[in-house]
Amino acid sequence: MKTIASIVGARPQFIKAAPVSRALASHFNEVMIHTGQHYDYEMSDLFFKEMDMRQPDFNLGIGGGTHGAQTGTMLIELEKVIATVKPDCVLVYGDINSTLAGALTAAKAGVPLAHVEAGLRSYNRTMPEEVNRVLTDHVSSWLFCPTDAAVQNLEKEGITKGVHQIGDVMYDALLRNLELSRNKSQILKRLDLKKGEYALATVHRSGNTDDPKNMRSVLDALGSLPIRVIFPVHPRTRSRINEWGFTVNSNVSLIEPLGPLDILQMQENANCILTDSGGMQKEAYLLGVRCITLREETEWVETVSAGWNSLAGVDAKRIKSLYETWKPNGERPLLYGDGHAAEKIAQILQNELN
Ligand code: UD1
């Protein structure tokens, strides 16, 4: 049996890795390496537990630090693990620093690389994620794209070999986790919420959280909405809010980060989702909840053209006005595959590696 080394590090990757890992199990020996980029219980262990994933084989414990130090340390430590494991393929997900570190490690070690969620572009190079995804795609042998737009983006950069449009593994994950979350999550009861009577907000992109003007504007926008707003706060966002001494209007509840099952219930029952997260823009679409994106651009352009996602940036007036006046137009075509993206990845890799 061939060995695949999967590298994960942060929340959205655990969600993507769960279905892929299950699909790989019958074809490959999978060695999972957690870089430790996310390390709080609510940001990491809770995900493995609630999605019923086995524990990673290695945890490198590399969290925090500047982007360069974090990525560089990961590269040093990953190289050692890859030299020990000697995988036939390295598998990375998405666009975070752990993705780039994994991609560079594979490239330097001469191990073929597979990238899940390839081809996404915001065309905004000030985002660390954009740099991570462009570089990762350019050293990948297999590029698993979730959408046609992603395939076209790669074509524009001259990448056509090894490209597969297989749908989105996040849709696979959602189909499985939604049932579990409906049965198990008590979050609405715990927070005393009713369907459609609250908005859900999340903010963690450095462009928003690391600029006091932008962060203040987002908090003002949420505070101006005529509805209760539940805002599970990412640790980086929490530390900036504390550092700047920002307060919020009483309609906004800042709560701890939520696990994958609670967040799905919060999303499914929200009147509106306001977020700068990529994953939540898609989940909002798949769940039929309108999404106001707190960025000027998105990689998930099809959610906007389908009429369910509206790009608002951080301007408080624009956000409030969209909240009050904008409603999606109804139709939700299937944009993210058939819920079997993970199995397609396993099948393609099996054909290619065996
Ligand atoms: C990272 C990804 C982002 C992704 C996000 C998901 C990069 C460049 N960004 O951003 O694309 O959408 O994960 O959440 O890789 N921290 C904790 N506890 C944790 C995790 C982080 O306190 O469990 C702190 C870190 O010490 C750091 C800050 O939060 O000070 C930011 O964490 P970091 O891992 O650098 O990036 P994210 O903002 O989570």
mmCIF file of C-alpha atoms and ligand atoms in Angstrom:
data_model
loop_
_atom_site.group_PDB
_atom_site.id
_atom_site.type_symbol
_atom_site.label_atom_id
_atom_site.label_comp_id
_atom_site.label_asym_id
_atom_site.label_seq_id
_atom_site.Cartn_x
_atom_site.Cartn_y
_atom_site.Cartn_z
ATOM 1 C CA MET A 1 0.000 0.000 0.000
ATOM 2 C CA LYS A 2 1.305 3.452 -0.915
ATOM 3 C CA THR A 3 1.736 6.096 1.787
ATOM 4 C CA ILE A 4 0.175 9.540 1.657
ATOM 5 C CA ALA A 5 1.347 12.194 4.112
ATOM 6 C CA SER A 6 -1.502 14.660 4.753
ATOM 7 C CA ILE A 7 -0.583 17.969 6.288
ATOM 8 C CA VAL A 8 -3.131 19.958 8.278
ATOM 9 C CA GLY A 9 -2.856 22.860 10.697
ATOM 10 C CA ALA A 10 -5.978 24.940 11.130
ATOM 11 C CA ARG A 11 -9.754 24.748 11.528
ATOM 12 C CA PRO A 12 -10.870 24.817 7.890
ATOM 13 C CA GLN A 13 -8.353 22.121 7.039
ATOM 14 C CA PHE A 14 -9.654 19.736 9.663
ATOM 15 C CA ILE A 15 -13.092 20.068 8.074
ATOM 16 C CA LYS A 16 -11.684 19.358 4.591
ATOM 17 C CA ALA A 17 -9.420 16.536 5.760
ATOM 18 C CA ALA A 18 -12.187 14.603 7.549
ATOM 19 C CA PRO A 19 -13.986 13.282 4.415
ATOM 20 C CA VAL A 20 -10.754 12.881 2.437
ATOM 21 C CA SER A 21 -9.129 10.907 5.213
ATOM 22 C CA ARG A 22 -12.123 8.576 5.361
ATOM 23 C CA ALA A 23 -11.995 8.083 1.579
ATOM 24 C CA LEU A 24 -8.237 7.436 1.568
ATOM 25 C CA ALA A 25 -8.482 4.797 4.294
ATOM 26 C CA SER A 26 -9.349 1.866 2.026
ATOM 27 C CA HIS A 27 -6.718 2.691 -0.631
ATOM 28 C CA PHE A 28 -3.712 4.100 1.221
ATOM 29 C CA ASN A 29 -1.664 4.180 4.355
ATOM 30 C CA GLU A 30 -2.353 7.781 5.417
ATOM 31 C CA VAL A 31 0.027 9.513 7.815
ATOM 32 C CA MET A 32 -1.530 12.717 9.145
ATOM 33 C CA ILE A 33 0.774 15.517 10.245
ATOM 34 C CA HIS A 34 -0.694 18.414 12.273
ATOM 35 C CA THR A 35 1.603 21.430 12.234
ATOM 36 C CA GLY A 36 -0.015 22.827 15.392
ATOM 37 C CA GLN A 37 -0.886 26.163 13.709
ATOM 38 C CA HIS A 38 -4.202 26.054 15.587
ATOM 39 C CA TYR A 39 -3.705 24.727 19.085
ATOM 40 C CA ASP A 40 -6.543 25.892 21.379
ATOM 41 C CA TYR A 41 -9.008 23.127 22.292
ATOM 42 C CA GLU A 42 -11.924 24.906 20.506
ATOM 43 C CA MET A 43 -9.777 25.517 17.410
ATOM 44 C CA SER A 44 -8.337 22.020 17.027
ATOM 45 C CA ASP A 45 -9.074 19.038 19.336
ATOM 46 C CA LEU A 46 -12.806 19.760 19.382
ATOM 47 C CA PHE A 47 -12.871 19.401 15.587
ATOM 48 C CA PHE A 48 -11.134 16.017 15.634
ATOM 49 C CA LYS A 49 -13.511 14.854 18.360
ATOM 50 C CA GLU A 50 -16.812 16.055 16.882
ATOM 51 C CA MET A 51 -15.991 14.918 13.348
ATOM 52 C CA ASP A 52 -14.867 11.558 14.639
ATOM 53 C CA MET A 53 -11.376 11.806 13.135
ATOM 54 C CA ARG A 54 -8.465 9.747 14.328
ATOM 55 C CA GLN A 55 -5.693 11.671 16.071
ATOM 56 C CA PRO A 56 -2.857 12.954 13.851
ATOM 57 C CA ASP A 57 0.238 10.731 13.755
ATOM 58 C CA PHE A 58 2.489 13.749 14.348
ATOM 59 C CA ASN A 59 1.787 17.089 16.006
ATOM 60 C CA LEU A 60 4.597 19.587 15.493
ATOM 61 C CA GLY A 61 3.262 22.167 17.957
ATOM 62 C CA ILE A 62 4.153 25.178 15.787
ATOM 63 C CA GLY A 63 1.499 27.810 16.567
ATOM 64 C CA GLY A 64 1.698 31.597 16.712
ATOM 65 C CA GLY A 65 4.665 33.718 15.615
ATOM 66 C CA THR A 66 5.025 35.938 12.581
ATOM 67 C CA HIS A 67 4.065 34.501 9.206
ATOM 68 C CA GLY A 68 7.693 34.069 8.173
ATOM 69 C CA ALA A 69 8.807 32.465 11.434
ATOM 70 C CA GLN A 70 5.754 30.211 11.508
ATOM 71 C CA THR A 71 6.168 29.052 7.904
ATOM 72 C CA GLY A 72 9.947 28.676 8.243
ATOM 73 C CA THR A 73 9.748 26.614 11.430
ATOM 74 C CA MET A 74 7.133 24.391 9.834
ATOM 75 C CA LEU A 75 9.403 23.843 6.840
ATOM 76 C CA ILE A 76 12.298 22.775 9.096
ATOM 77 C CA GLU A 77 10.191 20.368 11.138
ATOM 78 C CA LEU A 78 8.139 18.990 8.246
ATOM 79 C CA GLU A 79 11.308 18.138 6.337
ATOM 80 C CA LYS A 80 12.391 15.871 9.211
ATOM 81 C CA VAL A 81 9.033 14.095 9.359
ATOM 82 C CA ILE A 82 8.857 13.625 5.589
ATOM 83 C CA ALA A 83 12.396 12.155 5.647
ATOM 84 C CA THR A 84 11.226 9.612 8.238
ATOM 85 C CA VAL A 85 7.836 8.765 6.707
ATOM 86 C CA LYS A 86 9.086 8.669 3.083
ATOM 87 C CA PRO A 87 5.607 9.154 1.583
ATOM 88 C CA ASP A 88 4.723 8.502 -2.055
ATOM 89 C CA CYS A 89 2.688 11.707 -2.101
ATOM 90 C CA VAL A 90 2.143 14.746 0.116
ATOM 91 C CA LEU A 91 -1.409 16.090 0.363
ATOM 92 C CA VAL A 92 -2.175 19.671 1.404
ATOM 93 C CA TYR A 93 -5.419 21.622 1.750
ATOM 94 C CA GLY A 94 -6.461 25.202 1.089
ATOM 95 C CA ASP A 95 -4.269 28.233 1.517
ATOM 96 C CA ILE A 96 -2.930 28.687 5.021
ATOM 97 C CA ASN A 97 0.699 28.904 6.130
ATOM 98 C CA SER A 98 0.713 25.157 6.878
ATOM 99 C CA THR A 99 -0.347 24.560 3.250
ATOM 100 C CA LEU A 100 2.596 26.505 1.861
ATOM 101 C CA ALA A 101 5.058 24.940 4.303
ATOM 102 C CA GLY A 102 3.811 21.463 3.310
ATOM 103 C CA ALA A 103 4.022 22.296 -0.385
ATOM 104 C CA LEU A 104 7.591 23.610 -0.154
ATOM 105 C CA THR A 105 8.675 20.639 1.943
ATOM 106 C CA ALA A 106 7.338 18.223 -0.676
ATOM 107 C CA ALA A 107 8.916 20.193 -3.527
ATOM 108 C CA LYS A 108 12.338 20.302 -1.826
ATOM 109 C CA ALA A 109 12.168 16.592 -0.946
ATOM 110 C CA GLY A 110 11.143 15.649 -4.487
ATOM 111 C CA VAL A 111 7.864 14.083 -3.340
ATOM 112 C CA PRO A 112 4.855 14.666 -5.637
ATOM 113 C CA LEU A 113 2.293 17.045 -4.177
ATOM 114 C CA ALA A 114 -1.506 16.976 -4.314
ATOM 115 C CA HIS A 115 -3.417 20.175 -3.515
ATOM 116 C CA VAL A 116 -7.045 20.057 -2.450
ATOM 117 C CA GLU A 117 -8.881 23.327 -3.178
ATOM 118 C CA ALA A 118 -6.522 24.298 -5.968
ATOM 119 C CA GLY A 119 -7.080 27.207 -8.347
ATOM 120 C CA LEU A 120 -8.865 29.588 -5.988
ATOM 121 C CA ARG A 121 -7.881 33.220 -6.485
ATOM 122 C CA SER A 122 -8.893 36.522 -4.927
ATOM 123 C CA TYR A 123 -6.379 38.405 -7.106
ATOM 124 C CA ASN A 124 -5.427 40.338 -3.973
ATOM 125 C CA ARG A 125 -1.750 39.702 -3.248
ATOM 126 C CA THR A 126 -1.902 41.570 0.070
ATOM 127 C CA MET A 127 -3.718 38.530 1.491
ATOM 128 C CA PRO A 128 -1.254 35.982 2.905
ATOM 129 C CA GLU A 129 -3.631 33.257 1.721
ATOM 130 C CA GLU A 130 -3.402 34.403 -1.921
ATOM 131 C CA VAL A 131 0.392 34.076 -1.915
ATOM 132 C CA ASN A 132 0.119 30.668 -0.223
ATOM 133 C CA ARG A 133 -2.333 29.321 -2.792
ATOM 134 C CA VAL A 134 -0.553 30.630 -5.888
ATOM 135 C CA LEU A 135 2.795 29.178 -4.796
ATOM 136 C CA THR A 136 1.262 25.868 -3.732
ATOM 137 C CA ASP A 137 -0.532 25.420 -7.058
ATOM 138 C CA HIS A 138 2.679 26.033 -8.974
ATOM 139 C CA VAL A 139 4.522 23.154 -7.278
ATOM 140 C CA SER A 140 1.605 20.682 -7.314
ATOM 141 C CA SER A 141 1.414 17.557 -9.466
ATOM 142 C CA TRP A 142 -2.292 17.019 -8.806
ATOM 143 C CA LEU A 143 -4.598 19.988 -8.479
ATOM 144 C CA PHE A 144 -8.061 19.201 -7.157
ATOM 145 C CA CYS A 145 -10.303 22.127 -8.039
ATOM 146 C CA PRO A 146 -13.716 22.658 -6.418
ATOM 147 C CA THR A 147 -15.213 24.791 -9.216
ATOM 148 C CA ASP A 148 -14.948 25.568 -12.942
ATOM 149 C CA ALA A 149 -13.776 29.081 -12.060
ATOM 150 C CA ALA A 150 -10.811 27.521 -10.238
ATOM 151 C CA VAL A 151 -9.889 25.451 -13.323
ATOM 152 C CA GLN A 152 -10.033 28.597 -15.466
ATOM 153 C CA ASN A 153 -7.831 30.510 -13.011
ATOM 154 C CA LEU A 154 -5.176 27.798 -13.312
ATOM 155 C CA GLU A 155 -5.421 27.830 -17.108
ATOM 156 C CA LYS A 156 -4.689 31.575 -17.064
ATOM 157 C CA GLU A 157 -1.446 30.772 -15.214
ATOM 158 C CA GLY A 158 -0.545 28.039 -17.683
ATOM 159 C CA ILE A 159 -1.410 25.129 -15.398
ATOM 160 C CA THR A 160 -3.435 22.473 -17.196
ATOM 161 C CA LYS A 161 -1.666 19.209 -16.361
ATOM 162 C CA GLY A 162 -2.913 17.207 -13.365
ATOM 163 C CA VAL A 163 -5.964 19.467 -12.962
ATOM 164 C CA HIS A 164 -9.199 17.759 -11.862
ATOM 165 C CA GLN A 165 -12.531 19.455 -11.157
ATOM 166 C CA ILE A 166 -13.965 17.119 -8.546
ATOM 167 C CA GLY A 167 -16.339 19.398 -6.600
ATOM 168 C CA ASP A 168 -15.801 20.676 -3.103
ATOM 169 C CA VAL A 169 -14.837 18.436 -0.191
ATOM 170 C CA MET A 170 -16.485 20.998 2.098
ATOM 171 C CA TYR A 171 -19.825 19.993 0.573
ATOM 172 C CA ASP A 172 -19.048 16.334 1.398
ATOM 173 C CA ALA A 173 -18.268 17.434 4.951
ATOM 174 C CA LEU A 174 -21.404 19.529 5.242
ATOM 175 C CA LEU A 175 -23.693 16.702 4.151
ATOM 176 C CA ARG A 176 -22.309 14.490 6.892
ATOM 177 C CA ASN A 177 -21.945 17.068 9.645
ATOM 178 C CA LEU A 178 -25.345 18.689 9.148
ATOM 179 C CA GLU A 179 -27.250 15.606 10.277
ATOM 180 C CA LEU A 180 -24.951 15.222 13.277
ATOM 181 C CA SER A 181 -25.300 18.881 14.167
ATOM 182 C CA ARG A 182 -29.112 18.807 13.951
ATOM 183 C CA ASN A 183 -29.155 15.819 16.280
ATOM 184 C CA LYS A 184 -26.443 16.785 18.716
ATOM 185 C CA SER A 185 -25.982 20.547 18.945
ATOM 186 C CA GLN A 186 -27.705 22.343 21.826
ATOM 187 C CA ILE A 187 -26.313 25.743 20.905
ATOM 188 C CA LEU A 188 -29.613 27.475 20.046
ATOM 189 C CA LYS A 189 -31.103 26.407 23.358
ATOM 190 C CA ARG A 190 -27.940 27.364 25.229
ATOM 191 C CA LEU A 191 -27.916 30.878 23.774
ATOM 192 C CA ASP A 192 -31.722 31.196 23.860
ATOM 193 C CA LEU A 193 -32.041 31.780 20.109
ATOM 194 C CA LYS A 194 -34.825 31.088 17.608
ATOM 195 C CA LYS A 195 -34.538 30.430 13.890
ATOM 196 C CA GLY A 196 -34.269 33.636 11.861
ATOM 197 C CA GLU A 197 -34.104 35.884 14.926
ATOM 198 C CA TYR A 198 -30.359 36.503 15.042
ATOM 199 C CA ALA A 199 -27.442 37.199 12.738
ATOM 200 C CA LEU A 200 -24.163 35.285 12.907
ATOM 201 C CA ALA A 201 -20.847 37.113 12.467
ATOM 202 C CA THR A 202 -17.229 35.948 12.216
ATOM 203 C CA VAL A 203 -14.130 38.040 11.472
ATOM 204 C CA HIS A 204 -10.546 36.815 11.412
ATOM 205 C CA ARG A 205 -8.808 37.941 8.173
ATOM 206 C CA SER A 206 -5.684 39.939 8.892
ATOM 207 C CA GLY A 207 -6.884 42.728 6.552
ATOM 208 C CA ASN A 208 -9.803 43.289 8.926
ATOM 209 C CA THR A 209 -8.434 42.364 12.333
ATOM 210 C CA ASP A 210 -5.007 43.956 12.121
ATOM 211 C CA ASP A 211 -6.238 47.400 11.068
ATOM 212 C CA PRO A 212 -7.964 49.245 13.939
ATOM 213 C CA LYS A 213 -10.019 51.374 11.510
ATOM 214 C CA ASN A 214 -11.413 48.317 9.732
ATOM 215 C CA MET A 215 -12.031 46.382 12.932
ATOM 216 C CA ARG A 216 -13.828 49.348 14.517
ATOM 217 C CA SER A 217 -15.945 49.761 11.408
ATOM 218 C CA VAL A 218 -16.995 46.100 11.448
ATOM 219 C CA LEU A 219 -17.940 46.301 15.139
ATOM 220 C CA ASP A 220 -19.919 49.526 14.466
ATOM 221 C CA ALA A 221 -21.709 47.818 11.585
ATOM 222 C CA LEU A 222 -22.691 44.832 13.715
ATOM 223 C CA GLY A 223 -23.783 47.151 16.523
ATOM 224 C CA SER A 224 -26.032 49.106 14.149
ATOM 225 C CA LEU A 225 -28.047 46.088 12.972
ATOM 226 C CA PRO A 226 -31.640 45.853 14.197
ATOM 227 C CA ILE A 227 -31.144 42.253 15.369
ATOM 228 C CA ARG A 228 -29.197 40.290 17.939
ATOM 229 C CA VAL A 229 -25.746 39.405 16.556
ATOM 230 C CA ILE A 230 -23.822 36.371 17.786
ATOM 231 C CA PHE A 231 -20.110 36.718 17.139
ATOM 232 C CA PRO A 232 -17.881 33.724 17.986
ATOM 233 C CA VAL A 233 -14.497 35.401 18.265
ATOM 234 C CA HIS A 234 -11.302 33.955 16.778
ATOM 235 C CA PRO A 235 -8.326 34.293 19.194
ATOM 236 C CA ARG A 236 -6.471 36.777 16.949
ATOM 237 C CA THR A 237 -9.609 38.958 16.755
ATOM 238 C CA ARG A 238 -10.128 38.722 20.521
ATOM 239 C CA SER A 239 -6.583 39.861 21.235
ATOM 240 C CA ARG A 240 -6.883 42.867 18.871
ATOM 241 C CA ILE A 241 -10.251 43.919 20.372
ATOM 242 C CA ASN A 242 -8.723 43.742 23.849
ATOM 243 C CA GLU A 243 -5.501 45.470 22.793
ATOM 244 C CA TRP A 244 -7.411 48.436 21.331
ATOM 245 C CA GLY A 245 -9.957 48.494 24.163
ATOM 246 C CA PHE A 246 -12.875 48.271 21.710
ATOM 247 C CA THR A 247 -16.365 47.822 23.117
ATOM 248 C CA VAL A 248 -19.493 46.656 21.276
ATOM 249 C CA ASN A 249 -23.150 47.641 21.274
ATOM 250 C CA SER A 250 -25.407 45.528 23.518
ATOM 251 C CA ASN A 251 -27.081 43.715 20.589
ATOM 252 C CA VAL A 252 -23.716 42.019 19.832
ATOM 253 C CA SER A 253 -22.664 38.990 21.915
ATOM 254 C CA LEU A 254 -18.972 38.113 21.721
ATOM 255 C CA ILE A 255 -18.671 34.406 22.486
ATOM 256 C CA GLU A 256 -15.905 31.791 22.382
ATOM 257 C CA PRO A 257 -15.105 30.039 19.053
ATOM 258 C CA LEU A 258 -17.595 27.246 18.299
ATOM 259 C CA GLY A 259 -16.968 23.667 17.224
ATOM 260 C CA PRO A 260 -18.054 22.351 13.806
ATOM 261 C CA LEU A 261 -21.454 21.037 14.916
ATOM 262 C CA ASP A 262 -22.526 24.138 16.850
ATOM 263 C CA ILE A 263 -21.406 26.508 14.121
ATOM 264 C CA LEU A 264 -23.475 24.600 11.534
ATOM 265 C CA GLN A 265 -26.627 24.947 13.650
ATOM 266 C CA MET A 266 -25.855 28.617 14.150
ATOM 267 C CA GLN A 267 -25.444 29.038 10.395
ATOM 268 C CA GLU A 268 -28.468 27.011 9.337
ATOM 269 C CA ASN A 269 -30.808 28.996 11.576
ATOM 270 C CA ALA A 270 -29.377 32.497 11.136
ATOM 271 C CA ASN A 271 -31.285 35.319 9.474
ATOM 272 C CA CYS A 272 -28.037 36.406 7.858
ATOM 273 C CA ILE A 273 -24.338 35.502 8.015
ATOM 274 C CA LEU A 274 -21.775 38.313 8.072
ATOM 275 C CA THR A 275 -18.253 36.991 7.614
ATOM 276 C CA ASP A 276 -14.813 37.293 6.067
ATOM 277 C CA SER A 277 -14.362 33.497 6.083
ATOM 278 C CA GLY A 278 -14.261 31.653 2.765
ATOM 279 C CA GLY A 279 -15.735 28.454 4.156
ATOM 280 C CA MET A 280 -18.678 30.238 5.721
ATOM 281 C CA GLN A 281 -19.572 31.971 2.457
ATOM 282 C CA LYS A 282 -19.970 28.535 0.861
ATOM 283 C CA GLU A 283 -21.749 27.001 3.821
ATOM 284 C CA ALA A 284 -24.217 29.922 3.831
ATOM 285 C CA TYR A 285 -24.952 29.200 0.168
ATOM 286 C CA LEU A 286 -25.322 25.463 0.681
ATOM 287 C CA LEU A 287 -27.647 26.046 3.635
ATOM 288 C CA GLY A 288 -29.707 28.716 1.838
ATOM 289 C CA VAL A 289 -28.825 31.573 4.193
ATOM 290 C CA ARG A 290 -27.926 35.006 2.820
ATOM 291 C CA CYS A 291 -24.317 36.032 3.317
ATOM 292 C CA ILE A 292 -22.852 39.521 3.581
ATOM 293 C CA THR A 293 -19.113 39.178 3.026
ATOM 294 C CA LEU A 294 -16.921 41.615 4.943
ATOM 295 C CA ARG A 295 -14.355 41.811 2.146
ATOM 296 C CA GLU A 296 -14.088 43.606 -1.181
ATOM 297 C CA GLU A 297 -13.453 40.426 -3.170
ATOM 298 C CA THR A 298 -14.024 36.704 -2.866
ATOM 299 C CA GLU A 299 -12.573 33.480 -4.243
ATOM 300 C CA TRP A 300 -16.085 31.994 -4.227
ATOM 301 C CA VAL A 301 -17.367 34.173 -7.059
ATOM 302 C CA GLU A 302 -20.197 31.805 -7.983
ATOM 303 C CA THR A 303 -21.997 32.457 -4.655
ATOM 304 C CA VAL A 304 -22.122 36.132 -5.655
ATOM 305 C CA SER A 305 -23.305 35.520 -9.226
ATOM 306 C CA ALA A 306 -25.969 33.132 -7.913
ATOM 307 C CA GLY A 307 -27.282 36.030 -5.828
ATOM 308 C CA TRP A 308 -26.736 34.641 -2.332
ATOM 309 C CA ASN A 309 -23.552 36.447 -1.364
ATOM 310 C CA SER A 310 -23.047 40.189 -1.340
ATOM 311 C CA LEU A 311 -19.612 41.802 -1.021
ATOM 312 C CA ALA A 312 -19.798 44.652 1.479
ATOM 313 C CA GLY A 313 -16.232 45.345 2.579
ATOM 314 C CA VAL A 314 -16.132 46.903 6.054
ATOM 315 C CA ASP A 315 -18.129 50.090 5.510
ATOM 316 C CA ALA A 316 -20.684 50.261 8.335
ATOM 317 C CA LYS A 317 -23.375 52.081 6.304
ATOM 318 C CA ARG A 318 -23.039 49.696 3.361
ATOM 319 C CA ILE A 319 -23.308 46.648 5.635
ATOM 320 C CA LYS A 320 -26.395 47.994 7.440
ATOM 321 C CA SER A 321 -28.080 48.991 4.211
ATOM 322 C CA LEU A 322 -27.445 45.546 2.658
ATOM 323 C CA TYR A 323 -28.743 43.851 5.790
ATOM 324 C CA GLU A 324 -31.963 45.888 5.640
ATOM 325 C CA THR A 325 -32.662 45.887 1.931
ATOM 326 C CA TRP A 326 -31.014 42.916 0.219
ATOM 327 C CA LYS A 327 -32.668 39.516 -0.185
ATOM 328 C CA PRO A 328 -31.387 36.622 -2.356
ATOM 329 C CA ASN A 329 -33.460 35.758 -5.403
ATOM 330 C CA GLY A 330 -34.311 32.165 -4.533
ATOM 331 C CA GLU A 331 -32.674 29.678 -6.939
ATOM 332 C CA ARG A 332 -29.618 27.788 -5.666
ATOM 333 C CA PRO A 333 -28.020 25.751 -8.453
ATOM 334 C CA LEU A 334 -25.650 22.934 -7.404
ATOM 335 C CA LEU A 335 -22.271 24.677 -7.527
ATOM 336 C CA TYR A 336 -20.026 22.482 -5.440
ATOM 337 C CA GLY A 337 -20.306 18.985 -6.852
ATOM 338 C CA ASP A 338 -22.307 15.957 -5.785
ATOM 339 C CA GLY A 339 -20.987 15.366 -2.265
ATOM 340 C CA HIS A 340 -18.473 12.724 -3.430
ATOM 341 C CA ALA A 341 -15.422 14.908 -4.026
ATOM 342 C CA ALA A 342 -13.319 13.073 -1.438
ATOM 343 C CA GLU A 343 -13.895 9.665 -3.057
ATOM 344 C CA LYS A 344 -12.905 11.126 -6.427
ATOM 345 C CA ILE A 345 -9.627 12.364 -4.945
ATOM 346 C CA ALA A 346 -8.879 8.911 -3.510
ATOM 347 C CA GLN A 347 -9.734 7.239 -6.836
ATOM 348 C CA ILE A 348 -7.595 9.591 -8.930
ATOM 349 C CA LEU A 349 -4.618 9.271 -6.582
ATOM 350 C CA GLN A 350 -4.969 5.518 -6.610
ATOM 351 C CA ASN A 351 -4.888 5.425 -10.411
ATOM 352 C CA GLU A 352 -1.931 7.788 -10.514
ATOM 353 C CA LEU A 353 0.211 6.315 -7.738
ATOM 354 C CA ASN A 354 -0.335 2.582 -8.261
HETATM 355 C C1 UD1 B 1 -5.306 31.025 9.635
HETATM 356 C C2 UD1 B 1 -5.162 31.163 8.121
HETATM 357 C C3 UD1 B 1 -6.468 31.647 7.505
HETATM 358 C C4 UD1 B 1 -7.601 30.740 7.911
HETATM 359 C C5 UD1 B 1 -7.650 30.692 9.424
HETATM 360 C C6 UD1 B 1 -8.779 29.830 9.911
HETATM 361 C C7 UD1 B 1 -2.888 31.782 7.456
HETATM 362 C C8 UD1 B 1 -2.061 32.844 6.845
HETATM 363 N N1 UD1 B 1 -4.140 32.130 7.760
HETATM 364 O O1 UD1 B 1 -5.477 32.313 10.157
HETATM 365 O O2 UD1 B 1 -6.357 31.633 6.103
HETATM 366 O O3 UD1 B 1 -8.801 31.231 7.382
HETATM 367 O O4 UD1 B 1 -6.405 30.193 9.915
HETATM 368 O O5 UD1 B 1 -9.090 30.134 11.228
HETATM 369 O O6 UD1 B 1 -2.412 30.672 7.632
HETATM 370 N N2 UD1 B 1 -4.163 31.598 17.914
HETATM 371 C C9 UD1 B 1 -4.524 31.158 19.176
HETATM 372 N N3 UD1 B 1 -5.032 29.899 19.273
HETATM 373 C C10 UD1 B 1 -5.202 29.080 18.202
HETATM 374 C C11 UD1 B 1 -4.836 29.548 16.931
HETATM 375 C C12 UD1 B 1 -4.325 30.813 16.807
HETATM 376 O O7 UD1 B 1 -4.397 31.866 20.150
HETATM 377 O O8 UD1 B 1 -5.656 27.952 18.393
HETATM 378 C C13 UD1 B 1 -3.552 32.918 17.764
HETATM 379 C C14 UD1 B 1 -2.119 32.775 17.238
HETATM 380 O O9 UD1 B 1 -1.216 32.597 18.249
HETATM 381 C C15 UD1 B 1 -1.948 34.051 16.478
HETATM 382 C C16 UD1 B 1 -3.341 34.379 15.971
HETATM 383 O O10 UD1 B 1 -4.257 33.636 16.761
HETATM 384 O O11 UD1 B 1 -1.505 35.091 17.315
HETATM 385 C C17 UD1 B 1 -3.495 34.059 14.506
HETATM 386 O O12 UD1 B 1 -3.317 32.663 14.282
HETATM 387 P P1 UD1 B 1 -2.640 32.100 12.941
HETATM 388 O O13 UD1 B 1 -2.584 30.636 13.003
HETATM 389 O O14 UD1 B 1 -1.384 32.834 12.655
HETATM 390 O O15 UD1 B 1 -3.612 32.519 11.763
HETATM 391 P P2 UD1 B 1 -5.206 32.598 11.702
HETATM 392 O O16 UD1 B 1 -5.600 34.006 11.925
HETATM 393 O O17 UD1 B 1 -5.881 31.568 12.530
#
